Amino acid sequence: MANIRLTLQYDGSRYLGWQRPEKDGYPKTIAYRLSSVLEKMTGGPVTLYAGAKTEPGVHALEQTVSFAADSLPDMKMLQQNLDHYLPMDIRILRCEAAPDRFRADLNAQSRTYEYRICTAPVYNIFTAAYTAHLCPAPDISAMETAAGYLKGRHDFRFFSGAKKKKGTEKELLEISFRKSDNTANDTDTLIISLTANDFLYRMPSLIVGTLLETGQRKRAPESILRILEGTEKAGAPCEAKGLLLKSVQY
């Protein structure tokens, strides 16, 4: 047996997230598209383990996936074949052999998401597929105050769409706000970055949505404390197209 690690990126616009139960549309997920191609190539069932389970419409700049195979393939040929048979909105960045005990989900130390917002009066049509639009720009200082209450280890069950009552304690390691400086055309783009040891279902989108409501003065920064206690509801989830999985750290 061989253990294989893939690094991939995808445009999540037309997918129902990384993975969903069969009855909820599993064929319309990234995991289904990737496993279907791998099973045709290997001639047997493939179980994928992902570093993060992105939600419907959410993109990935770098997603990490591992799976077991009967034998170690030629990695260059594996990447070429995957990129040939996968849809154009799913691309393989790297294929490599991994240690026998490596699992992309269990060995991940942290995950980082970014949310990108165009704050210009006129929406940039060339980046609109991957950025939300909010003008005037939200108050960053108010969001930074709210972020201070979120950082650290907390029970984030009320920042989640999941109904589970166990395993909801996570550690939010970092929250940052910055204006893009990549090109002159991106000076009106605000990027919110979240890094945590793990995220619950819908946790990134609900945290960002709540922070944006704080930045728009729709709620006070201290409302974060009441949400964590369960006495107040989190804000509306942010628009999925502006959210992307930036990386998984090991």
C-alpha angles and dihedrals in degrees: 000000000000130000116218130196122204129191113200143165130209146179104235096194097111099032134087092230132276096310141354135174115275093252092053098055108285092166088063094061136096091239092056094051093048097043092047091057093044092050091052090050096046099034094229144069118294126203114205126206116197131199091223135012105224120205130239112300094007118129131218126218090183123006121175121216132176133191140165123247133187091243140005110268129206100275096211091051091045091055093047093050094046093050090047096053102032121086115268091251091064116064132178113226099180141003119195143156113260132201114274094250096046117119120176093219102041098040097049113117097191144345129221126207128185129202118201123203129184106216097180118115089241116053111237103239092200093061099028093104090064105030136063120227124234124160129206094037116250121254105267094195091057090049091049090054090050091046089057089065092050099050117097133033115327142147100262097184091120090054090058140080091213120102097212119122099199130065093025096123110103136164118237102205102183142004119184138173123205141158115240115254099179096108139356089254092059099057090107094055120106117200122201114196125197126188122183138159085246140341131228121225109294091357095126094048094045094048092049092045091051092047090051091052087053090050090051090051092244090126137015120255089242090065086083088073092053092049091052088051092049096241095111133036123247118247125268113288116263121253108281098222092067093053124087138170102240099186148328116232124215 
